[in-house]
PDB file of C-alpha atoms in Angstrom:
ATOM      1  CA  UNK J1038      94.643 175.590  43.257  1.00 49.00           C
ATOM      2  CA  UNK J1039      91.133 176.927  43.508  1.00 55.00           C
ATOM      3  CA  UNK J1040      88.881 175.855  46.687  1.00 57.00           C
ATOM      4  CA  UNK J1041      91.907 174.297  48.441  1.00 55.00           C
ATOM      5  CA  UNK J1042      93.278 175.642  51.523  1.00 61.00           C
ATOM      6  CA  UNK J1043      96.630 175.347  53.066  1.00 75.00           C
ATOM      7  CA  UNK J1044      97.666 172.873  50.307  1.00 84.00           C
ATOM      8  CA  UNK J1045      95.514 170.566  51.628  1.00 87.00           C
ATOM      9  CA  UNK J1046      93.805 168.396  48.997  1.00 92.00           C
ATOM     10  CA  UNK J1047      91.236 166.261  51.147  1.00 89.00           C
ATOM     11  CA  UNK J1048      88.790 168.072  53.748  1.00 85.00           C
ATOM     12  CA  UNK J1049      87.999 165.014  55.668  1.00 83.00           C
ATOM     13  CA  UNK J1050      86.975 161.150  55.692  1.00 85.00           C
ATOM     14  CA  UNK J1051      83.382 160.814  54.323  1.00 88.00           C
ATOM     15  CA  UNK J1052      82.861 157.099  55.474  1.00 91.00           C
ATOM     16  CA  UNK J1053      83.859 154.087  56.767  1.00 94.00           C
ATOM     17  CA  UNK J1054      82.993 150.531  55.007  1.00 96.00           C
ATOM     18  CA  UNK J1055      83.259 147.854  57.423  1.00 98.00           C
ATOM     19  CA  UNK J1056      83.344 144.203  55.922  1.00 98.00           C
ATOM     20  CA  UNK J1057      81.023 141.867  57.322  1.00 98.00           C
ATOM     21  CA  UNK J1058      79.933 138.211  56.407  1.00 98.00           C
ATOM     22  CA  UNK J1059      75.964 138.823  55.725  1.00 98.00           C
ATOM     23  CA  UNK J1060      74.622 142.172  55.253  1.00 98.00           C
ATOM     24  CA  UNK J1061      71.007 141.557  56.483  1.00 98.00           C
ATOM     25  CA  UNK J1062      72.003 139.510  59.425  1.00 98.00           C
ATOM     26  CA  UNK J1063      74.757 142.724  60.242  1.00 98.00           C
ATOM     27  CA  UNK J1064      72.613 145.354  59.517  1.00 98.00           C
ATOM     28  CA  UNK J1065      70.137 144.122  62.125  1.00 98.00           C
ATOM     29  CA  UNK J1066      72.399 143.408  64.734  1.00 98.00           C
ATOM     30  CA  UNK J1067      73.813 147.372  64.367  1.00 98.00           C
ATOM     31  CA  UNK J1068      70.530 148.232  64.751  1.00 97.00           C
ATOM     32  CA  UNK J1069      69.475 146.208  67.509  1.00 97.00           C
ATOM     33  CA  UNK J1070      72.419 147.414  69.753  1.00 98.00           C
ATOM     34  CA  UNK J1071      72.822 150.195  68.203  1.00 97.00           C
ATOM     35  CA  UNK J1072      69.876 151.652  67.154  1.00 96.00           C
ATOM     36  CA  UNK J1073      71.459 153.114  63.823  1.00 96.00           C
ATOM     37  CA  UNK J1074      69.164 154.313  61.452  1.00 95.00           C
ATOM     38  CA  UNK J1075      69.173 152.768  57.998  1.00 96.00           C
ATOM     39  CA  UNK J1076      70.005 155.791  55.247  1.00 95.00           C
ATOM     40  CA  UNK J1077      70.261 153.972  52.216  1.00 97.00           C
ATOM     41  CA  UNK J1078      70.893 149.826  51.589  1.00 98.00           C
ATOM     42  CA  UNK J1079      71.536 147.798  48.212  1.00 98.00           C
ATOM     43  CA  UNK J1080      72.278 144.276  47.387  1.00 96.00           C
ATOM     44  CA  UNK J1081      75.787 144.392  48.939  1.00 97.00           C
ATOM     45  CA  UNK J1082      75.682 147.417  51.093  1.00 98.00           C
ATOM     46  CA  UNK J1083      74.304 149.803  53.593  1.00 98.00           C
ATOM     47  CA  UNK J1084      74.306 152.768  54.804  1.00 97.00           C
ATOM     48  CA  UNK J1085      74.040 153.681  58.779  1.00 97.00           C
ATOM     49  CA  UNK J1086      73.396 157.046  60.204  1.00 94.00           C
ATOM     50  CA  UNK J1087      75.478 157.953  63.198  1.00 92.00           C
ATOM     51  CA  UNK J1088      76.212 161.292  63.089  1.00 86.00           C
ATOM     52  CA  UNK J1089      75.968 164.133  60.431  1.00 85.00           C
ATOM     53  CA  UNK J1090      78.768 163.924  57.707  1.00 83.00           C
ATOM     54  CA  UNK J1091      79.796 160.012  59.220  1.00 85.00           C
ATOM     55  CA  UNK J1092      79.358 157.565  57.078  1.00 89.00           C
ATOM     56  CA  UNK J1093      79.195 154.267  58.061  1.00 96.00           C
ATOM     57  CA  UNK J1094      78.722 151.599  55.791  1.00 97.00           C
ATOM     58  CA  UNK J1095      78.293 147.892  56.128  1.00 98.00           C
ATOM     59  CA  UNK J1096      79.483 145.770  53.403  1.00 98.00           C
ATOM     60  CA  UNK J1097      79.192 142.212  52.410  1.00 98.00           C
ATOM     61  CA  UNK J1098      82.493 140.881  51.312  1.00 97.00           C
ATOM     62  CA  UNK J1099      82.276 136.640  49.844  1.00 96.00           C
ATOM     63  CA  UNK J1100      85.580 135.484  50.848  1.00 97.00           C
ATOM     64  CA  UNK J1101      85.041 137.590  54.446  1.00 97.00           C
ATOM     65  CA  UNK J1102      87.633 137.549  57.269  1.00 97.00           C
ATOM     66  CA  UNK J1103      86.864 139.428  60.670  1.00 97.00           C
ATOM     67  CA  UNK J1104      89.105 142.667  61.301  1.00 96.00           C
ATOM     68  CA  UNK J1105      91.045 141.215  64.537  1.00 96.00           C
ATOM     69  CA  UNK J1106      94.347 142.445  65.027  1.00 96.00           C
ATOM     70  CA  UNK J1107      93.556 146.339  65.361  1.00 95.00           C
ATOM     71  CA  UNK J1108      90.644 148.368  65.547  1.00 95.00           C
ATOM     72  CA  UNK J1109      89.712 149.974  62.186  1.00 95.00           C
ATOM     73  CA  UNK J1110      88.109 153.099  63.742  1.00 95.00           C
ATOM     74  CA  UNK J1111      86.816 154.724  67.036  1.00 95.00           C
ATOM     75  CA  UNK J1112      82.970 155.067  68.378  1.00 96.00           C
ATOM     76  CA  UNK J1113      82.937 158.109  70.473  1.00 95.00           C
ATOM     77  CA  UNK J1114      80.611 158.241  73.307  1.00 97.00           C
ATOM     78  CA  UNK J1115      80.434 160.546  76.378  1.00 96.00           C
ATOM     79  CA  UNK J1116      80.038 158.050  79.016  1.00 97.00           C
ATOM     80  CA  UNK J1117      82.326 154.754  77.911  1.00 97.00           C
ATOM     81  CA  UNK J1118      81.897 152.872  81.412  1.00 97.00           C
ATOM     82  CA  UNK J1119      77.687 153.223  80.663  1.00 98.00           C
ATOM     83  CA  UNK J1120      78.220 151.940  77.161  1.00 98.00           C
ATOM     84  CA  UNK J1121      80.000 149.461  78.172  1.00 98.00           C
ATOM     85  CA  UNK J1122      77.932 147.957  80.668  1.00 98.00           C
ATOM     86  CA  UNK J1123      74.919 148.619  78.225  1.00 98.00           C
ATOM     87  CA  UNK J1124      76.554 146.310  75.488  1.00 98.00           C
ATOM     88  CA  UNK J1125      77.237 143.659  78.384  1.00 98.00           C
ATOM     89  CA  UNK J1126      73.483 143.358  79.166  1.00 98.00           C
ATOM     90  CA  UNK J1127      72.852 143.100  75.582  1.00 98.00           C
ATOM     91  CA  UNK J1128      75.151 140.270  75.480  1.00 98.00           C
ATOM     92  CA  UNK J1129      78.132 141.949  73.220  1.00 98.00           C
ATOM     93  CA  UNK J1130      81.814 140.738  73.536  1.00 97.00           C
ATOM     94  CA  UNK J1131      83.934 143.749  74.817  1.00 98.00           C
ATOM     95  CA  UNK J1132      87.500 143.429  76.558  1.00 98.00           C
ATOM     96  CA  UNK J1133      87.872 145.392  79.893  1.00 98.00           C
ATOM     97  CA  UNK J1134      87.883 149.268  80.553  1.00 97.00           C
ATOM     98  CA  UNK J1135      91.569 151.037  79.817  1.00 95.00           C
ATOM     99  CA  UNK J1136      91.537 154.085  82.093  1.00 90.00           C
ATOM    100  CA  UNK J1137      94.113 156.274  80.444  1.00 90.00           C
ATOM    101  CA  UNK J1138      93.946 159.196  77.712  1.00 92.00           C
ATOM    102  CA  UNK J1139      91.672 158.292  76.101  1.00 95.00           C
ATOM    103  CA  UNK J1140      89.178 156.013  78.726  1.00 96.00           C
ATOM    104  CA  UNK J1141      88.445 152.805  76.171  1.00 97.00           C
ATOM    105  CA  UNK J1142      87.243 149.388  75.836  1.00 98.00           C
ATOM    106  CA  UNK J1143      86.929 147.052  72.530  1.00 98.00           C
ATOM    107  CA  UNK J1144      84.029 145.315  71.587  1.00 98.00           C
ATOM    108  CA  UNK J1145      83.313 142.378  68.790  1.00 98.00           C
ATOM    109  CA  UNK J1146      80.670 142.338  66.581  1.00 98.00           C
ATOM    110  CA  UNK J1147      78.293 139.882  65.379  1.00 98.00           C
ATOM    111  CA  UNK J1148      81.374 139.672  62.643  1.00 98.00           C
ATOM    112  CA  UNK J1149      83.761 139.138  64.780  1.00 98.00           C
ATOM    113  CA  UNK J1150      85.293 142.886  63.666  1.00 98.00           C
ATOM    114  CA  UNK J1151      87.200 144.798  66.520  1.00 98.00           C
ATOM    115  CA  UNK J1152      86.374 148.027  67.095  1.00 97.00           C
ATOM    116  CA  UNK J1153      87.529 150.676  69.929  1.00 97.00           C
ATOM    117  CA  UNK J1154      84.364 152.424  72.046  1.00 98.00           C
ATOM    118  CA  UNK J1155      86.192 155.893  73.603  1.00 97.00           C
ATOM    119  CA  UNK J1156      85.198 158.224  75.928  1.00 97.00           C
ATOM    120  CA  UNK J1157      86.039 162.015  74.478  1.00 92.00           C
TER     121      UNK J1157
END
């Protein structure tokens, strides 16, 4: 197969779409404690800029139900016990520090979506 390597058919994950219950109200609140830069947004959708080749995409979804019983995907910071505290003062929902392999904490957003902050 030409341009494949090792049999491998996928090179990696281009983004993520996270559901959320209003895009405006969600985008702003990513920003906000976030600061993520808008890339591109639509009627339903947005794009956030992270990180070079991360996507991260917001998505309204009508019928919307928060993403509670495991974390979709990972933020990766380089100091998780500063983020944390950051996202405390700015008045974000996160469950207590997990010292192990990787250091971790989970945090709620506006949505009510789980995801895991690690330290790598």
């Amino acid at each position: 197969m030409s341009g494949q390597t090792n049999g491998k058919l996928v090179e990696r994950i281009d983004a993520v779409f996270l559901p959320v219950r209003n895009l405006n109200e969600s985008l702003i609140w990513y920003q906000d404690i976030f600061a993520f830069d808008l890339r591109w947004k639509n009627e339903r959708m947005c794009g956030l800029a992270i990180a070079p080749n991360c996507g991260f995409h917001l998505v309204e979804i009508s019928d919307f139900q928060p993403i509670t019983k495991y974390t979709p995907f990972n933020y990766v910071v380089k100091d998780v016990e500063e983020v944390r505290n950051m996202l405390i003062e700015k008045k974000v929902t996160v469950s207590d520090l997990r010292i192990g392999e990787p250091k971790r904490f989970d945090l709620a957003d506006i949505n009510g979506n789980m995801i895991s902050v690690i330290e790598l």
